[in-house]
């Protein structure tokens, strides 16, 4: 968590974001896959918003749509109070917001050296006067993420997963961005290295005043780094609150089941908390259930849940939940 | 019975590591690029290496020999200004001499032998074969280059844009693909020969010959399709790689992504299929020359040499055999070398 001076102005404001993909389902027929369906949230400058959810629930898509790597199907994104609409808005956004990718292998071009990978954003925007200045910037970035500067001319395949992820982070930092979408940056790494890399994210945030959207499928990973946590299920956001609230008083049945699966250090608490095991599998986003997307697995599902999609509303200050029965639970 | 448990510690084993040992521990494996690995694998392949040597020998001799050979491919040795044609130079067998040459030999001069004899117009056959090889190789090389450029451009556009653009381009490709190619080659070559001739009149291109130009056009129009299909497929799968998205996130435009990420990663496929394209172009050129649509006389190509030899096939069979052997040698060794290249650089492509 950053000690960076915060104000309450949102840096990123996402409203009713929708991202549908056209999927071919048979000859000449396509169907809309609603990877992200009507998601709204905002991220304050200097904070870290954790985004968790099962594999395939649309976390990566949210991150990419915010950055307009995909053209959103609907909704709007505001960055620093400016709506992202035209091509030039997107170009401006590219300099201030970027992404660290999930897969440290496919996110680095195997035919490029480390210095070319890290220097690519600089090359694209011609951010240097001469070769020497470029190299100086690259070495500074390598140093910042703890890479040995002697390895600048090596190819990415010669590095371990953790080192590769550092290369990816150095590339993300090259343009001195304000906002970084960290898409499961540690889930492909060994547990022993995960902590190192997460700590590096925290340090970089403190040094550079960064704002993060930190994606993970494991709630434990985001807990330490996040100020607030958002939970997604099947393309929808189901709960959003301060990290400690999500941790101690989750309201949505899905968040509760996620939290009950987290190992508890205190055996008394652990015994008191019954583990909520969800039955069934996550449905395909191609044919999501009517009404509440979680109703096929929800232990509290009632007939009303099948009828309408529950609204994502603020039940307490800063605590949003999408559940019809939130007041009864 | 009950042995006491003892521990002997060798203190020497716990000495701190020397700087040298530390350096050894942190050393990464030697930086070996994809390219160097590929070359190593290629050189291990005996068939490919021998093929490469044969190709090099043929190419170099076709480039160098005409420079110092005492005879030229177009001069008819029996024709001398002011005198009647000396027919004794026509149709010489290998290592025979014309009448004036015999006289010079009798006078003690040394005369350079006609290794393969002469043709029916009294031209040194060896140099014609060498020169024909040069033409055939050049046609094969440039035709493949044309195929490469067109195929690469269209294939990468289709693969990169995807969607409707891809759909339209690929249906067009399918259309060209389904045409019977030899028929199209002959039709196009015939039509182009007539339409191009007045256009090229007087330009430097006319010297190369209308037929060769139309040959290139034919290649450009017909044979880029398989190259563009191949490249489209490659680009389509490379496009999904996260490093492409990373470049996009950093603000890269389409051209940058194609140039910096997509093409370098399919370069091995491109080189390999170009190498395999050359023999097929040479073969087509020889075929067209053979049916009379190839290079302009007196310029020889391996195909036109074989075609000319048809007339005297029963008396001078070697005039047919020699160019045929050279064509086979070139096509075979290029194919084998291309296969070796593919195995060395892109084992995935093996079918
Ligand atoms: N480019 C695309 N085209 C079609 N469908 C897509 C595309 N990208 C994602 N999807 C689909 O959208 C859904 C959400 O995918 P997404 O990658 O956002 O999930 P995720 O939460 O990041 O999962 P993971 O934890 O596995 O990374 C999935 O069903 C996926 O198949
Ligand atoms: S709306 Fe109904 S089905 Fe959905 S989470 Fe709430 S109780 Fe469960
Ligand atoms: Mg993902």
XYZ file of C-alpha atoms and ligand atoms in Angstrom:
720
model
C 0.000 0.000 0.000
C 1.437 3.255 -0.994
C 2.315 6.115 1.217
C 1.793 8.252 -1.841
C -0.173 11.368 -1.269
C -3.740 10.584 -2.240
C -6.695 12.592 -3.176
C -10.145 11.375 -3.965
C -10.310 12.404 -7.585
C -10.592 9.203 -9.614
C -7.723 8.681 -12.022
C -9.658 6.057 -13.926
C -13.430 6.065 -14.085
C -15.114 3.132 -15.788
C -18.841 3.347 -16.474
C -21.016 0.546 -17.827
C -18.100 -1.022 -19.668
C -19.163 -3.778 -22.049
C -16.917 -5.986 -24.134
C -18.538 -8.579 -26.355
C -16.700 -10.905 -28.710
C -18.312 -12.390 -31.772
C -17.848 -16.123 -31.649
C -18.566 -18.368 -34.614
C -21.014 -21.038 -33.491
C -21.624 -23.058 -36.597
C -21.661 -22.210 -40.272
C -22.302 -18.500 -40.871
C -23.670 -17.988 -37.365
C -22.032 -15.870 -34.742
C -23.004 -15.244 -31.174
C -21.937 -12.492 -28.811
C -19.732 -13.709 -25.982
C -20.251 -11.231 -23.184
C -16.769 -11.316 -21.685
C -17.439 -8.126 -19.718
C -21.010 -7.010 -19.222
C -21.826 -3.647 -17.711
C -19.008 -3.108 -15.232
C -18.564 0.205 -13.410
C -15.889 1.250 -10.948
C -13.307 3.928 -10.420
C -9.689 3.929 -9.284
C -8.305 6.811 -7.266
C -4.942 8.262 -8.023
C -2.217 6.423 -6.114
C -4.327 3.498 -4.990
C -4.251 -0.159 -5.901
C -7.491 -1.795 -6.873
C -7.333 -5.572 -6.697
C -9.494 -7.460 -9.205
C -10.196 -11.100 -8.423
C -12.311 -13.849 -9.897
C -12.122 -17.340 -11.325
C -10.323 -18.075 -14.559
C -12.335 -16.920 -17.545
C -14.522 -14.435 -15.691
C -13.245 -11.516 -17.771
C -10.532 -9.903 -15.640
C -7.991 -9.645 -18.420
C -10.653 -8.325 -20.757
C -11.569 -5.564 -18.288
C -7.918 -4.493 -18.127
C -7.472 -4.531 -21.886
C -10.718 -2.718 -22.593
C -9.854 0.051 -20.147
C -6.608 0.568 -22.044
C -8.556 0.366 -25.308
C -6.462 -2.527 -26.542
C -9.880 -3.809 -27.513
C -12.426 -1.309 -28.707
C -15.106 -1.519 -25.992
C -18.528 -2.628 -27.210
C -20.220 -0.178 -24.895
C -19.744 2.112 -21.910
C -17.144 4.743 -21.330
C -13.747 5.138 -19.739
C -12.488 8.393 -18.311
C -8.802 8.913 -17.623
C -7.723 11.944 -15.603
C -11.194 13.345 -16.056
C -11.058 13.071 -19.845
C -13.301 10.754 -21.774
C -11.385 8.374 -24.057
C -13.101 8.608 -27.409
C -10.979 9.564 -30.384
C -7.765 8.083 -31.744
C -5.750 10.944 -30.306
C -7.267 10.341 -26.847
C -6.076 6.748 -27.152
C -2.611 7.889 -28.217
C -2.397 10.130 -25.187
C -3.596 7.265 -23.004
C -0.820 4.996 -24.315
C 1.821 7.275 -22.822
C 0.221 7.376 -19.389
C -1.333 3.957 -18.945
C 0.132 0.580 -19.721
C 0.036 -3.076 -18.841
C 2.139 -5.871 -17.377
C 1.091 -9.168 -18.893
C 0.019 -12.480 -17.472
C 2.388 -14.726 -19.370
C 6.081 -13.846 -18.996
C 6.864 -16.103 -21.947
C 4.564 -14.982 -24.724
C 4.759 -11.345 -23.665
C 8.409 -10.985 -24.717
C 9.388 -11.249 -28.366
C 11.873 -14.135 -28.660
C 13.759 -12.389 -31.482
C 14.526 -9.258 -29.498
C 17.229 -8.523 -26.980
C 16.376 -7.295 -23.512
C 17.483 -3.767 -24.334
C 15.303 -3.683 -27.439
C 12.308 -5.005 -25.538
C 12.646 -2.452 -22.758
C 13.533 0.302 -25.203
C 10.629 -0.373 -27.556
C 8.195 2.133 -26.004
C 10.992 4.717 -26.140
C 11.613 3.860 -29.788
C 7.931 4.131 -30.661
C 7.611 7.593 -29.189
C 11.200 8.658 -30.047
C 11.819 9.682 -26.473
C 15.564 10.173 -26.762
C 17.992 12.413 -28.594
C 20.650 9.844 -29.384
C 21.690 6.218 -28.919
C 23.625 6.922 -25.752
C 20.647 8.527 -24.066
C 18.466 5.610 -25.071
C 20.896 3.096 -23.577
C 21.197 5.152 -20.430
C 17.409 5.093 -19.988
C 17.302 1.345 -20.592
C 20.059 0.615 -18.084
C 18.351 2.827 -15.533
C 15.110 0.887 -16.024
C 16.924 -2.440 -15.730
C 18.540 -1.281 -12.547
C 15.190 -0.155 -11.178
C 13.659 -3.632 -11.525
C 16.778 -5.414 -10.306
C 18.129 -6.767 -13.574
C 21.863 -7.060 -14.165
C 22.808 -4.439 -16.722
C 25.335 -6.828 -18.274
C 22.424 -8.836 -19.624
C 21.061 -6.026 -21.786
C 22.163 -7.649 -25.029
C 20.799 -11.098 -24.239
C 17.650 -12.673 -25.596
C 14.619 -13.130 -23.392
C 14.607 -16.925 -23.645
C 17.797 -17.047 -21.642
C 16.056 -15.790 -18.511
C 13.951 -17.407 -15.819
C 10.265 -16.626 -15.396
C 10.873 -14.150 -12.589
C 13.547 -12.310 -14.547
C 11.319 -12.248 -17.599
C 8.538 -10.666 -15.602
C 11.017 -8.019 -14.448
C 11.833 -7.296 -18.084
C 8.101 -6.885 -18.727
C 7.815 -4.504 -15.778
C 10.799 -2.452 -16.949
C 9.136 -2.139 -20.357
C 5.919 -0.973 -18.699
C 7.834 1.684 -16.761
C 9.709 3.016 -19.794
C 7.299 5.850 -20.569
C 6.964 6.796 -16.880
C 3.260 5.932 -16.787
C 0.793 6.896 -14.081
C -1.414 3.867 -14.308
C -0.479 0.219 -14.811
C -2.821 -2.711 -15.314
C -0.999 -5.629 -13.721
C -2.599 -8.712 -15.251
C -1.821 -11.614 -12.942
C 1.847 -10.657 -13.032
C 2.847 -13.348 -10.563
C 0.530 -16.266 -11.213
C 2.973 -17.905 -13.637
C 5.833 -17.659 -11.133
C 7.071 -19.899 -8.349
C 5.633 -19.072 -4.948
C 9.085 -18.114 -3.669
C 9.480 -15.537 -6.424
C 5.917 -14.218 -6.230
C 6.641 -12.371 -2.983
C 9.759 -10.719 -4.429
C 7.906 -9.476 -7.471
C 4.915 -8.238 -5.466
C 7.233 -6.375 -3.122
C 8.854 -4.803 -6.126
C 5.461 -3.574 -7.312
C 4.883 -2.009 -3.904
C 8.287 -0.307 -3.932
C 7.843 1.001 -7.438
C 4.466 2.390 -6.478
C 5.994 4.259 -3.560
C 8.877 5.599 -5.609
C 6.921 6.616 -8.677
C 3.439 7.327 -7.340
C 1.862 4.675 -9.549
C -1.771 3.626 -9.612
C -2.475 -0.062 -10.157
C -5.301 -2.243 -11.296
C -3.908 -5.464 -9.894
C -5.537 -8.586 -11.308
C -5.276 -12.007 -9.677
C -7.388 -15.104 -9.450
C -6.194 -15.712 -5.932
C -7.561 -13.342 -3.319
C -4.512 -13.936 -1.107
C -2.161 -12.408 -3.665
C -4.040 -9.129 -3.965
C -4.764 -8.779 -0.283
C -1.364 -7.373 0.621
C -1.064 -4.970 -2.206
C -4.638 -3.726 -2.625
C -6.384 -0.785 -1.006
C -9.706 -1.955 -2.374
C -10.759 -5.220 -3.929
C -13.299 -5.884 -6.680
C -14.721 -9.362 -7.257
C -15.910 -10.504 -10.677
C -18.060 -13.419 -11.704
C -18.931 -14.332 -15.283
C -18.285 -10.919 -16.803
C -19.999 -8.962 -14.048
C -18.721 -7.234 -10.970
C -20.413 -8.675 -7.901
C -18.721 -6.872 -5.030
C -16.366 -3.968 -4.453
C -15.122 -2.649 -1.117
C -12.041 -1.814 0.915
C -9.668 -4.751 1.129
C -10.252 -5.217 4.846
C -14.031 -5.172 4.383
C -13.863 -7.787 1.620
C -11.648 -9.807 3.903
C -13.623 -9.539 7.129
C -17.221 -8.823 6.165
C -17.853 -9.991 2.611
C -21.533 -9.647 1.692
C -21.959 -11.349 -1.656
C -22.409 -15.128 -1.457
C -19.700 -15.616 -4.093
C -17.151 -13.518 -2.194
C -18.042 -15.394 0.964
C -17.315 -18.716 -0.688
C -13.991 -17.363 -1.986
C -13.071 -16.098 1.482
C -14.040 -19.327 3.187
C -11.516 -21.129 1.010
C -8.675 -18.898 2.192
C -6.520 -20.662 4.791
C -6.966 -19.061 8.220
C -3.913 -18.633 10.423
C -6.008 -18.668 13.626
C -7.311 -22.230 14.230
C -10.278 -20.985 16.319
C -11.466 -18.747 13.545
C -10.758 -21.477 11.055
C -12.990 -23.917 12.938
C -15.742 -21.371 13.359
C -15.778 -20.562 9.642
C -17.365 -23.369 7.739
C -15.937 -23.770 4.283
C -18.565 -23.006 1.668
C -18.059 -25.406 -1.191
C -19.695 -24.345 -4.429
C -21.414 -27.043 -6.421
C -21.194 -27.212 -10.177
C -18.932 -25.436 -12.603
C -18.773 -21.873 -13.720
C -21.200 -21.601 -16.662
C -19.905 -20.631 -20.078
C -20.184 -16.912 -20.787
C -21.805 -17.897 -24.087
C -24.979 -18.972 -22.313
C -24.985 -17.228 -18.983
C -27.974 -17.876 -16.714
C -30.819 -15.378 -16.702
C -31.025 -12.946 -13.819
C -28.163 -13.236 -11.368
C -25.225 -14.941 -13.100
C -24.293 -16.690 -9.860
C -27.698 -18.260 -9.210
C -26.796 -21.707 -10.598
C -24.265 -22.143 -7.825
C -25.528 -19.812 -5.129
C -26.530 -21.481 -1.847
C -29.052 -18.676 -1.222
C -30.659 -18.558 -4.650
C -34.369 -17.746 -4.566
C -36.942 -17.567 -7.381
C -36.504 -13.813 -7.638
C -32.846 -14.325 -8.548
C -33.757 -15.882 -11.892
C -35.926 -12.970 -12.936
C -33.765 -9.882 -12.931
C -30.110 -9.078 -12.831
C -29.418 -7.657 -9.368
C -28.311 -4.060 -9.387
C -24.715 -3.215 -8.396
C -25.512 -0.816 -5.577
C -23.805 0.784 -2.643
C -25.069 -0.885 0.539
C -22.713 0.920 2.870
C -20.413 3.799 2.117
C -17.917 2.545 -0.449
C -19.223 -1.023 -0.362
C -20.959 -2.138 -3.563
C -22.764 -5.465 -3.922
C -24.877 -7.019 -6.658
C -27.267 -9.386 -4.899
C -31.062 -9.347 -4.458
C -30.898 -10.853 -1.033
C -28.026 -8.884 0.400
C -30.176 -7.514 3.224
C -31.487 -10.913 4.290
C -28.126 -12.664 4.541
C 25.854 -54.017 17.531
C 24.689 -50.538 18.310
C 27.018 -48.374 16.349
C 27.447 -44.904 17.690
C 26.327 -42.167 15.375
C 29.279 -39.955 14.611
C 29.811 -37.077 12.299
C 33.052 -36.186 10.629
C 33.018 -32.773 9.155
C 35.562 -31.924 6.564
C 36.269 -28.307 7.344
C 37.839 -27.738 3.947
C 34.506 -28.346 2.279
C 33.104 -25.261 3.929
C 35.629 -22.734 2.730
C 34.037 -19.671 1.217
C 33.854 -19.763 -2.529
C 36.565 -17.976 -4.426
C 35.647 -15.170 -6.772
C 36.282 -17.486 -9.669
C 33.869 -20.066 -8.341
C 31.262 -17.398 -7.742
C 31.627 -16.157 -11.274
C 31.161 -19.702 -12.458
C 27.969 -20.061 -10.466
C 26.317 -16.940 -11.828
C 27.340 -17.511 -15.402
C 24.403 -18.131 -17.665
C 24.647 -20.525 -20.536
C 26.436 -19.037 -23.511
C 24.304 -16.677 -25.467
C 23.323 -18.675 -28.484
C 21.002 -17.176 -30.976
C 18.351 -18.947 -32.897
C 20.266 -18.297 -36.101
C 23.526 -19.850 -34.942
C 21.741 -22.962 -33.704
C 20.039 -23.305 -37.056
C 23.285 -23.005 -39.010
C 24.840 -25.647 -36.794
C 21.967 -28.026 -37.465
C 22.122 -27.267 -41.174
C 25.833 -28.046 -41.447
C 25.291 -31.370 -39.697
C 22.912 -32.380 -42.466
C 25.187 -33.973 -45.117
C 22.662 -33.993 -47.952
C 21.906 -30.312 -47.480
C 25.583 -29.382 -47.251
C 26.465 -31.265 -50.438
C 23.484 -29.654 -52.186
C 24.632 -26.239 -51.053
C 28.111 -26.900 -52.427
C 26.683 -28.016 -55.771
C 24.477 -24.914 -55.952
C 27.428 -22.685 -55.126
C 29.650 -24.328 -57.751
C 26.966 -24.041 -60.446
C 26.099 -20.447 -59.537
C 29.683 -19.258 -59.291
C 30.754 -20.913 -62.531
C 27.770 -19.456 -64.370
C 28.792 -16.042 -63.103
C 32.558 -16.296 -63.576
C 33.219 -18.524 -66.570
C 31.618 -16.282 -69.255
C 33.986 -13.491 -68.202
C 37.145 -15.244 -69.403
C 35.889 -17.925 -71.789
C 37.341 -17.287 -75.239
C 33.981 -17.900 -76.956
C 30.762 -16.012 -76.431
C 27.296 -17.486 -76.301
C 26.067 -15.601 -79.389
C 29.010 -15.539 -81.765
C 28.765 -17.998 -84.628
C 32.316 -19.162 -85.108
C 31.889 -19.908 -88.809
C 30.700 -16.378 -89.641
C 33.442 -13.903 -90.410
C 32.984 -10.482 -91.998
C 33.657 -10.371 -95.715
C 33.853 -14.103 -96.200
C 31.335 -16.806 -96.807
C 30.112 -18.827 -93.843
C 32.473 -21.576 -92.844
C 30.073 -24.489 -92.407
C 32.781 -26.671 -90.906
C 32.082 -24.972 -87.567
C 28.485 -26.158 -87.428
C 27.551 -29.215 -85.407
C 31.035 -30.010 -84.156
C 31.283 -32.974 -81.800
C 32.939 -32.447 -78.428
C 36.652 -31.564 -78.722
C 36.524 -31.263 -82.539
C 37.764 -28.166 -84.359
C 36.601 -26.181 -87.362
C 38.734 -26.009 -90.525
C 40.495 -22.711 -89.797
C 41.171 -23.842 -86.258
C 42.721 -27.074 -87.530
C 44.969 -25.009 -89.738
C 46.063 -22.908 -86.754
C 46.766 -26.031 -84.723
C 48.843 -27.393 -87.591
C 50.798 -24.138 -87.516
C 51.656 -24.810 -83.869
C 49.118 -22.491 -82.201
C 47.007 -23.714 -79.283
C 43.292 -23.398 -79.767
C 40.852 -23.566 -76.879
C 38.792 -26.754 -77.285
C 35.008 -26.816 -77.764
C 34.294 -28.986 -74.760
C 30.711 -29.774 -75.720
C 31.246 -29.110 -79.422
C 29.140 -26.518 -81.214
C 25.478 -26.191 -82.121
C 23.896 -26.100 -85.547
C 24.816 -22.417 -85.977
C 28.424 -22.979 -84.977
C 28.181 -21.509 -81.444
C 30.308 -22.990 -78.667
C 27.884 -25.220 -76.793
C 29.677 -25.229 -73.461
C 29.404 -21.478 -73.028
C 25.794 -21.599 -74.156
C 25.024 -24.103 -71.425
C 26.855 -21.979 -68.856
C 25.081 -18.859 -70.004
C 21.749 -20.658 -70.089
C 22.340 -21.733 -66.509
C 22.959 -18.144 -65.553
C 19.695 -17.040 -67.187
C 17.719 -19.864 -65.623
C 19.137 -19.164 -62.173
C 18.483 -15.444 -62.520
C 14.918 -16.043 -63.643
C 14.366 -18.457 -60.766
C 15.835 -16.067 -58.259
C 14.023 -12.931 -59.372
C 10.741 -14.721 -59.940
C 10.920 -16.022 -56.358
C 11.746 -12.542 -55.171
C 8.646 -11.195 -56.890
C 6.547 -13.992 -55.440
C 8.052 -13.255 -52.041
C 7.348 -9.531 -52.125
C 3.780 -9.808 -53.375
C 2.959 -12.840 -51.250
C 4.444 -11.290 -48.139
C 2.657 -7.980 -48.535
C -0.752 -9.431 -49.245
C -0.386 -12.293 -46.758
C 0.625 -10.012 -43.921
C -2.171 -7.553 -44.648
C -4.740 -10.358 -44.665
C -3.334 -11.896 -41.505
C -2.948 -8.632 -39.658
C -6.255 -7.002 -40.563
C -8.296 -10.173 -40.222
C -12.064 -9.966 -40.452
C -13.614 -8.860 -43.734
C -10.338 -7.808 -45.379
C -8.945 -11.262 -44.707
C -12.095 -12.933 -45.965
C -12.089 -11.052 -49.271
C -8.369 -11.527 -49.894
C -8.491 -15.199 -49.078
C -11.477 -15.888 -51.362
C -9.545 -14.147 -54.130
C -6.544 -16.324 -53.323
C -8.723 -19.423 -53.477
C -9.914 -18.341 -56.892
C -6.406 -17.996 -58.295
C -5.429 -21.197 -56.546
C -8.137 -23.154 -58.336
C -7.001 -22.082 -61.817
C -5.086 -24.757 -63.729
C -1.710 -23.077 -63.483
C 0.140 -24.415 -66.545
C -2.751 -23.420 -68.775
C -2.830 -19.972 -67.207
C 0.924 -19.619 -67.544
C 0.781 -20.387 -71.268
C -2.240 -18.142 -71.856
C -0.796 -15.233 -69.907
C 2.641 -15.602 -71.451
C 1.154 -15.579 -74.959
C -1.086 -12.585 -74.342
C 1.551 -10.615 -72.451
C 4.144 -11.250 -75.117
C 2.006 -9.382 -77.617
C 0.785 -6.584 -75.353
C 4.094 -5.934 -73.665
C 6.244 -5.808 -76.799
C 5.167 -2.312 -77.980
C 5.206 -0.947 -74.436
C 8.757 -2.011 -73.794
C 10.065 -0.922 -77.192
C 13.225 1.094 -76.739
C 13.451 0.808 -72.967
C 16.251 -1.005 -71.241
C 13.766 -3.682 -70.302
C 13.505 -4.648 -73.960
C 17.059 -5.924 -73.835
C 16.101 -8.449 -71.171
C 13.440 -9.692 -73.489
C 9.683 -9.443 -73.538
C 9.382 -13.103 -72.761
C 11.331 -12.925 -69.543
C 9.387 -9.876 -68.406
C 6.108 -11.613 -69.113
C 7.462 -14.630 -67.297
C 8.003 -12.478 -64.230
C 4.522 -11.032 -64.554
C 3.106 -14.533 -64.789
C 4.927 -15.502 -61.628
C 3.841 -12.335 -59.909
C 0.218 -12.882 -60.815
C -0.075 -16.598 -60.230
C 2.417 -17.911 -57.767
C 2.178 -15.485 -54.872
C -0.941 -17.198 -53.582
C 0.643 -20.080 -51.719
C 3.258 -17.748 -50.249
C 0.575 -15.353 -49.063
C -1.429 -18.207 -47.548
C 1.584 -19.406 -45.645
C 2.443 -15.967 -44.328
C -1.147 -15.186 -43.430
C -1.297 -18.338 -41.332
C 1.908 -17.417 -39.542
C 0.832 -13.844 -38.902
C -2.557 -14.971 -37.694
C -0.996 -17.066 -34.962
C 1.734 -14.561 -34.116
C -0.839 -11.783 -33.822
C -2.280 -13.472 -30.753
C 1.035 -13.359 -28.915
C 1.053 -11.051 -25.935
C 4.166 -9.211 -27.091
C 2.146 -7.817 -29.965
C -0.415 -6.531 -27.495
C 2.424 -5.133 -25.405
C 3.685 -3.167 -28.387
C 0.162 -1.937 -29.028
C -0.151 -0.916 -25.390
C 3.055 1.079 -25.794
C 1.474 2.937 -28.693
C 2.790 1.007 -31.720
C 0.868 1.303 -34.990
C 0.102 -1.474 -37.458
C 3.172 -0.965 -39.634
C 5.502 -1.028 -36.656
C 3.953 -4.226 -35.331
C 4.212 -5.955 -38.693
C 7.803 -4.842 -39.253
C 9.199 -5.323 -35.756
C 7.262 -8.282 -34.444
C 5.361 -10.247 -37.029
C 7.724 -10.456 -40.007
C 10.929 -11.150 -38.019
C 9.149 -14.060 -36.391
C 8.076 -15.645 -39.645
C 11.328 -14.887 -41.458
C 12.538 -18.479 -41.257
C 9.361 -19.751 -42.885
C 9.700 -17.094 -45.557
C 13.327 -17.897 -46.354
C 12.621 -21.599 -46.500
C 9.655 -21.375 -48.795
C 11.465 -18.908 -51.035
C 14.321 -21.374 -51.300
C 11.806 -24.016 -52.301
C 10.146 -21.610 -54.742
C 13.342 -21.084 -56.792
C 13.478 -24.603 -58.267
C 9.818 -24.485 -59.183
C 10.363 -21.154 -60.956
C 13.373 -22.572 -62.803
C 11.332 -25.549 -63.796
C 8.493 -23.389 -65.100
C 10.907 -21.163 -66.995
C 12.518 -24.193 -68.622
C 9.122 -25.550 -69.483
C 8.021 -22.257 -71.061
C 11.275 -21.950 -72.995
C 10.844 -25.488 -74.147
C 7.435 -24.756 -75.627
C 8.831 -21.574 -77.179
C 7.489 -18.967 -74.764
C 10.713 -18.420 -72.867
C 13.754 -16.242 -73.472
C 14.446 -14.499 -76.801
C 17.004 -15.978 -79.189
C 19.989 -15.826 -79.258
C 19.872 -15.698 -75.478
C 19.915 -19.289 -74.223
C 18.209 -20.753 -71.213
C 18.434 -24.362 -70.166
C 14.906 -24.943 -71.416
C 15.464 -23.341 -74.822
C 18.718 -25.272 -75.252
C 16.872 -28.509 -74.659
C 14.140 -27.381 -77.015
C 16.652 -26.544 -79.782
C 18.299 -29.915 -79.296
C 15.053 -31.623 -80.215
C 15.773 -31.065 -83.937
C 18.930 -33.113 -84.012
C 17.985 -35.479 -81.249
C 19.022 -38.672 -83.027
C 22.442 -37.379 -84.164
C 23.379 -35.228 -81.189
C 21.565 -36.640 -78.141
C 24.124 -35.106 -75.743
C 22.829 -31.623 -76.584
C 19.541 -32.617 -75.003
C 21.098 -34.569 -72.154
C 23.469 -31.817 -70.963
C 20.919 -29.053 -70.261
C 18.473 -31.635 -68.900
C 21.112 -32.866 -66.458
C 21.946 -29.327 -65.378
C 18.270 -28.501 -64.816
C 17.812 -31.658 -62.780
C 20.935 -30.972 -60.777
C 19.865 -27.426 -59.955
C 16.266 -28.295 -59.134
C 17.205 -31.343 -57.099
C 19.920 -29.680 -55.060
C 17.828 -26.566 -54.420
C 14.969 -28.735 -53.244
C 17.199 -30.801 -51.000
C 18.841 -27.686 -49.638
C 15.445 -26.108 -48.997
C 14.374 -29.228 -47.128
C 17.539 -29.066 -45.049
C 16.912 -25.409 -44.337
C 13.400 -26.201 -43.202
C 14.511 -29.035 -40.936
C 17.217 -26.874 -39.410
C 15.235 -23.724 -38.840
C 11.653 -24.731 -38.551
C 11.093 -28.334 -37.543
C 7.402 -27.554 -37.031
C 6.928 -27.116 -40.766
C 7.908 -30.680 -41.578
C 4.975 -32.467 -43.099
N -10.063 -12.022 -28.090
C -11.059 -12.804 -27.657
N -11.931 -13.343 -28.535
C -12.931 -14.127 -28.117
N -13.160 -14.453 -26.831
C -12.337 -13.963 -25.897
C -11.241 -13.116 -26.264
N -10.585 -12.768 -25.122
C -11.244 -13.372 -24.113
N -12.287 -14.091 -24.571
C -13.243 -14.842 -23.737
O -13.737 -13.964 -22.760
C -13.831 -14.622 -21.506
C -13.049 -13.867 -20.465
O -11.664 -14.009 -20.747
P -10.515 -13.325 -19.904
O -9.228 -13.652 -20.559
O -10.839 -11.902 -19.714
O -10.632 -14.078 -18.516
P -9.675 -13.974 -17.256
O -10.548 -13.663 -16.096
O -8.552 -13.065 -17.517
O -9.175 -15.445 -17.099
P -7.727 -15.998 -16.672
O -7.704 -15.995 -15.174
O -7.717 -17.370 -17.233
O -6.713 -15.104 -17.288
C -13.365 -16.037 -21.718
O -14.481 -16.864 -21.869
C -12.593 -15.980 -23.009
O -12.730 -17.184 -23.709
S -28.934 -12.548 -6.329
Fe -29.654 -14.484 -5.603
S -28.468 -15.972 -6.745
Fe -27.449 -14.012 -6.981
S -25.975 -13.998 -5.365
Fe -27.755 -13.005 -4.529
S -28.878 -14.633 -3.553
Fe -27.368 -15.616 -4.856
Mg -6.459 -13.312 -17.704
